[in-house]
PDB file of C-alpha atoms in Angstrom:
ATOM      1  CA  UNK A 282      91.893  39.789 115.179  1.00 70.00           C
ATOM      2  CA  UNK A 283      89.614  40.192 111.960  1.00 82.00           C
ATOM      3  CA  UNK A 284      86.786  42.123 112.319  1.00 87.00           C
ATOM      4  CA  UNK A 285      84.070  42.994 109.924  1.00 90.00           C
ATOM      5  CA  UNK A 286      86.160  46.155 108.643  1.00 92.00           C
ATOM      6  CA  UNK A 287      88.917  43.292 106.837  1.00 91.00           C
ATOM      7  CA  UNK A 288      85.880  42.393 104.312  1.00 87.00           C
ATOM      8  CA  UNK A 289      85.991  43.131 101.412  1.00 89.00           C
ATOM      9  CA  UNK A 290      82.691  41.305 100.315  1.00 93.00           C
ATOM     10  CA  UNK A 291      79.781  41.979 102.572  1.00 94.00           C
ATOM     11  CA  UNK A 292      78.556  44.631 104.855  1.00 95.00           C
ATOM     12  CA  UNK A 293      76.656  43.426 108.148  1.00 91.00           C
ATOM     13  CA  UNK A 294      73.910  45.489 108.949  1.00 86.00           C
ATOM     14  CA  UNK A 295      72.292  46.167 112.365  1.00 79.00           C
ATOM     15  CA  UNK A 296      70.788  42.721 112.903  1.00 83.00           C
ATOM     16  CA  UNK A 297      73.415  40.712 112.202  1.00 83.00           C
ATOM     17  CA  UNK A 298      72.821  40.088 108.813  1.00 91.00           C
ATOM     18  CA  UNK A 299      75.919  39.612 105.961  1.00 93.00           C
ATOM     19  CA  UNK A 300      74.872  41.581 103.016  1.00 95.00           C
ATOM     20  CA  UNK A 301      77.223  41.721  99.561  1.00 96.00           C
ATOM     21  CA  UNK A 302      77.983  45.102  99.081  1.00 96.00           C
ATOM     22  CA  UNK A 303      77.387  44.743  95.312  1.00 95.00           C
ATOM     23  CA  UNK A 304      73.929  44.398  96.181  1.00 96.00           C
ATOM     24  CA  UNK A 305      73.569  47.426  98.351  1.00 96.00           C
ATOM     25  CA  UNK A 306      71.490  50.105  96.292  1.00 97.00           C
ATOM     26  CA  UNK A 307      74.440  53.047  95.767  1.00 98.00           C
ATOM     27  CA  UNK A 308      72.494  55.430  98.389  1.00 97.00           C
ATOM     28  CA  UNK A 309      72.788  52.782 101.053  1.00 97.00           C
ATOM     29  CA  UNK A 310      76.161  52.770 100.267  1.00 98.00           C
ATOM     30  CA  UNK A 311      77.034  56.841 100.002  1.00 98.00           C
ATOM     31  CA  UNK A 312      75.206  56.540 103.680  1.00 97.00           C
ATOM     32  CA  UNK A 313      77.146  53.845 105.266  1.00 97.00           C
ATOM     33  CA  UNK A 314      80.482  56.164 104.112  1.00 98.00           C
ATOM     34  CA  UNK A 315      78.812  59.022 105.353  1.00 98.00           C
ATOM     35  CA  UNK A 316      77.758  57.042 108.733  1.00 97.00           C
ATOM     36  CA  UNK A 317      81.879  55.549 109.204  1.00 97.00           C
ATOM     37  CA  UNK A 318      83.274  59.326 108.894  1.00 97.00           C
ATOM     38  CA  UNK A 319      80.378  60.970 110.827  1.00 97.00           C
ATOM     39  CA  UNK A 320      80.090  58.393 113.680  1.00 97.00           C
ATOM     40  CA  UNK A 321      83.925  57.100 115.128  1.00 96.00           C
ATOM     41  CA  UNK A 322      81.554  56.176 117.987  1.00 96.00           C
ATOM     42  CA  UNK A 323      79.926  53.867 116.099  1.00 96.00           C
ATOM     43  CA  UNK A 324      82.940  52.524 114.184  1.00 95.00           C
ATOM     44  CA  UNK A 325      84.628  52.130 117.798  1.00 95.00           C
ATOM     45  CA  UNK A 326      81.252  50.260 119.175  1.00 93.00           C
ATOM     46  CA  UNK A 327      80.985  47.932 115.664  1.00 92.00           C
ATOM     47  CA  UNK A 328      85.173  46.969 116.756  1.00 90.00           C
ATOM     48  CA  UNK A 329      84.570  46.283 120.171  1.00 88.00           C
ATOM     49  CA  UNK A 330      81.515  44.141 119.410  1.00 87.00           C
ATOM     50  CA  UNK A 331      83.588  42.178 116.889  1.00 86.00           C
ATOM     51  CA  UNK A 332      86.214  41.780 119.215  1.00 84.00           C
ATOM     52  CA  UNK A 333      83.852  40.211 121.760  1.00 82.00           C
ATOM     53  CA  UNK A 334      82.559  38.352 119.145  1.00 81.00           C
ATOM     54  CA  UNK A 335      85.357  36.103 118.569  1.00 78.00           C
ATOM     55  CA  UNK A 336      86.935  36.123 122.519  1.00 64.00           C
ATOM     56  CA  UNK A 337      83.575  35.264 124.018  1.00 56.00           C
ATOM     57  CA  UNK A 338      85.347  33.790 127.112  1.00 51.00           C
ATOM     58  CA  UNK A 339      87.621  37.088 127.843  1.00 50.00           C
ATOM     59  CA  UNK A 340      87.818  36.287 131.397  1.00 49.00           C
ATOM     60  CA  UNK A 341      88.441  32.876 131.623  1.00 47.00           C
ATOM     61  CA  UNK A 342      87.997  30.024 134.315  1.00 44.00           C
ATOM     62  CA  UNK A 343      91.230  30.609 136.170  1.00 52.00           C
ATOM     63  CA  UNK A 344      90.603  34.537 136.121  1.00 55.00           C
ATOM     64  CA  UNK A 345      93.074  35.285 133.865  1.00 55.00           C
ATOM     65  CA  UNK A 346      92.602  37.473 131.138  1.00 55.00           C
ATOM     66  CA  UNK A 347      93.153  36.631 127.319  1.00 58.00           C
ATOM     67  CA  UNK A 348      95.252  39.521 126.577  1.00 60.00           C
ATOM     68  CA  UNK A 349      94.478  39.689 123.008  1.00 71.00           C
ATOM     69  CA  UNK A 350      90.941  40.501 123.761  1.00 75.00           C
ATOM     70  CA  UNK A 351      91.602  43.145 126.152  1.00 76.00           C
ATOM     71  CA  UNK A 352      94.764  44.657 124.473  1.00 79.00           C
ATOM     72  CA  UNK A 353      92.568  45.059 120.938  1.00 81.00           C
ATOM     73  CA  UNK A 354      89.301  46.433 122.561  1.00 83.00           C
ATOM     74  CA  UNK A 355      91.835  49.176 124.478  1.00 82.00           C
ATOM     75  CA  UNK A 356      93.507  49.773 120.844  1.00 84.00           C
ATOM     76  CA  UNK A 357      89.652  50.514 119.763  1.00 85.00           C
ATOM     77  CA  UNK A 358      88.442  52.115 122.398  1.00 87.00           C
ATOM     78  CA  UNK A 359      91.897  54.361 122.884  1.00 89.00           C
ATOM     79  CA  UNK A 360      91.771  56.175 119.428  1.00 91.00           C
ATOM     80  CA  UNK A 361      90.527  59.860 119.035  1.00 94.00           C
ATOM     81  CA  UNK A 362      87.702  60.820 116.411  1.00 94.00           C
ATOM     82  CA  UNK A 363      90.254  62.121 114.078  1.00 94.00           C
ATOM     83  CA  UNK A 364      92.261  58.603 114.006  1.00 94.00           C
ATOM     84  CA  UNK A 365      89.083  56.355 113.804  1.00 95.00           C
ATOM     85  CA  UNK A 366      87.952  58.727 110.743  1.00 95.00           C
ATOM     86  CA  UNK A 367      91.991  57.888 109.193  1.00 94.00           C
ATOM     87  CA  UNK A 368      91.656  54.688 109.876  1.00 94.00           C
ATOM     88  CA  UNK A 369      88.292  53.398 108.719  1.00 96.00           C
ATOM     89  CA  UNK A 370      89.217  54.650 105.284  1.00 96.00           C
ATOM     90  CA  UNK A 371      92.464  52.868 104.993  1.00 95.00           C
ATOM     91  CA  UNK A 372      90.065  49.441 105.919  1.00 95.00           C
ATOM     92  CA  UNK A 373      89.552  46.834 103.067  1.00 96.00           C
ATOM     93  CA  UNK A 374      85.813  47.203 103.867  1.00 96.00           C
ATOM     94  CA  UNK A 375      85.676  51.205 103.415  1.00 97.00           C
ATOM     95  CA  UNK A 376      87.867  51.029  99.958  1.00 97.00           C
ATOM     96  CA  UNK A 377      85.329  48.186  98.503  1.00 97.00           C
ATOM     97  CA  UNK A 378      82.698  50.797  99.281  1.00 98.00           C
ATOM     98  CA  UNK A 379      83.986  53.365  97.620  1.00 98.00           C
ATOM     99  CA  UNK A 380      85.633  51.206  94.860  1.00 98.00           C
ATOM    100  CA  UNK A 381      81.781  49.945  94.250  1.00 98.00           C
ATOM    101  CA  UNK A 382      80.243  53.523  94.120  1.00 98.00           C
ATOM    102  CA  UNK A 383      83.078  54.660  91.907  1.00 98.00           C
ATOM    103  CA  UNK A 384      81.894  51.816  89.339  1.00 98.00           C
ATOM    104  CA  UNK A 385      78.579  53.299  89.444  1.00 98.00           C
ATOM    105  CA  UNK A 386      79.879  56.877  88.298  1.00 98.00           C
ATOM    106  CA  UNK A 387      79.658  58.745  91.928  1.00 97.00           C
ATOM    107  CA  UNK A 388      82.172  61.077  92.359  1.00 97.00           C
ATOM    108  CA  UNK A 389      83.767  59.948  96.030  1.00 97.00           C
ATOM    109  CA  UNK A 390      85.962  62.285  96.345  1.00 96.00           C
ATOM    110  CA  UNK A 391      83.405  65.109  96.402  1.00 97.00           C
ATOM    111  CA  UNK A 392      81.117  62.794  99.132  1.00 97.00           C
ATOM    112  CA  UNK A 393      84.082  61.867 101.236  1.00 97.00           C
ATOM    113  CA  UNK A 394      85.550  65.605 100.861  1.00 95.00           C
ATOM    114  CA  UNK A 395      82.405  67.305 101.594  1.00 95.00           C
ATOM    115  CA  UNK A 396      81.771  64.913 104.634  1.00 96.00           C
ATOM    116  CA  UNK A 397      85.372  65.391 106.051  1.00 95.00           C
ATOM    117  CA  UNK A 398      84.874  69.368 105.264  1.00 94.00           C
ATOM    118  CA  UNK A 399      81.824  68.933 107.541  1.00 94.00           C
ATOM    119  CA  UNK A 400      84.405  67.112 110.593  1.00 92.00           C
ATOM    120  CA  UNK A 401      86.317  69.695 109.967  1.00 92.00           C
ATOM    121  CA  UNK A 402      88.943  67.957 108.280  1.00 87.00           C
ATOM    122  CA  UNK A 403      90.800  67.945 104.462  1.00 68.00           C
ATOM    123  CA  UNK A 404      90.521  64.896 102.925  1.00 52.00           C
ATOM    124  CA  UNK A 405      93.625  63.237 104.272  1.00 49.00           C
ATOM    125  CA  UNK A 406      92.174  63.383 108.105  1.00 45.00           C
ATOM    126  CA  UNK A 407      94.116  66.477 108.774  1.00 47.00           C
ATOM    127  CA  UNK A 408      92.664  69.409 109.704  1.00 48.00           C
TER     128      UNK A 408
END
């Protein structure tokens, strides 16, 4: 299932609306990288939504249940803090991000380190 993490074009913000990131001023950027490593919640929340999303009829009419749907929001749901924070930066839509800020001269390495420093974790998502 795609989800808004397999863009590599547009970000969608809190109401739903598509956004390129190249016009996203470079703080609103450096904040939604800070808010995908400081919030798995929210990346897990933002997955299961966009699950739902595209399997609005989960249960269907004979009770039985698209397994797609269910198996993916379980995959979501069933990762720890530590694996949603590995695997939100290995997602197309995290690397445009920081491909886009590193075109504007910001050093990601030291925002990404210093944020994963803060988790409690090196760079790589170890700790």
């Amino acid at each position: 299932m795609k989800t808004r993490f397999d863009s590599a074009e547009v970000w969608r913000t809190n109401n739903d609306t598509m956004v390129s990131i190249k016009e996203l001023e470079t703080s609103h950027l450096m904040n939604i990288v800070r808010m995908l490593l400081r919030r798995p919640e929210t990346v897990q929340t933002m997955l299961v939504c966009d699950i739902e999303r595209q399997s609005r009829n989960v249960w269907k009419a004979n009770n039985i249940v698209d397994e797609d749907a269910v198996e993916s929001i379980h995959n979501a749901t069933s990762m720890t803090p530590r694996e949603v924070v590995q695997w939100v930066q290995d997602t197309p839509l995290f690397n445009t991000i920081v491909f886009t800020l590193e075109g504007r001269g910001v050093n990601t390495s030291v925002l990404i380190g210093s944020v994963l420093t803060e988790l409690g974790y090196e760079e790589n998502g170890n700790e």
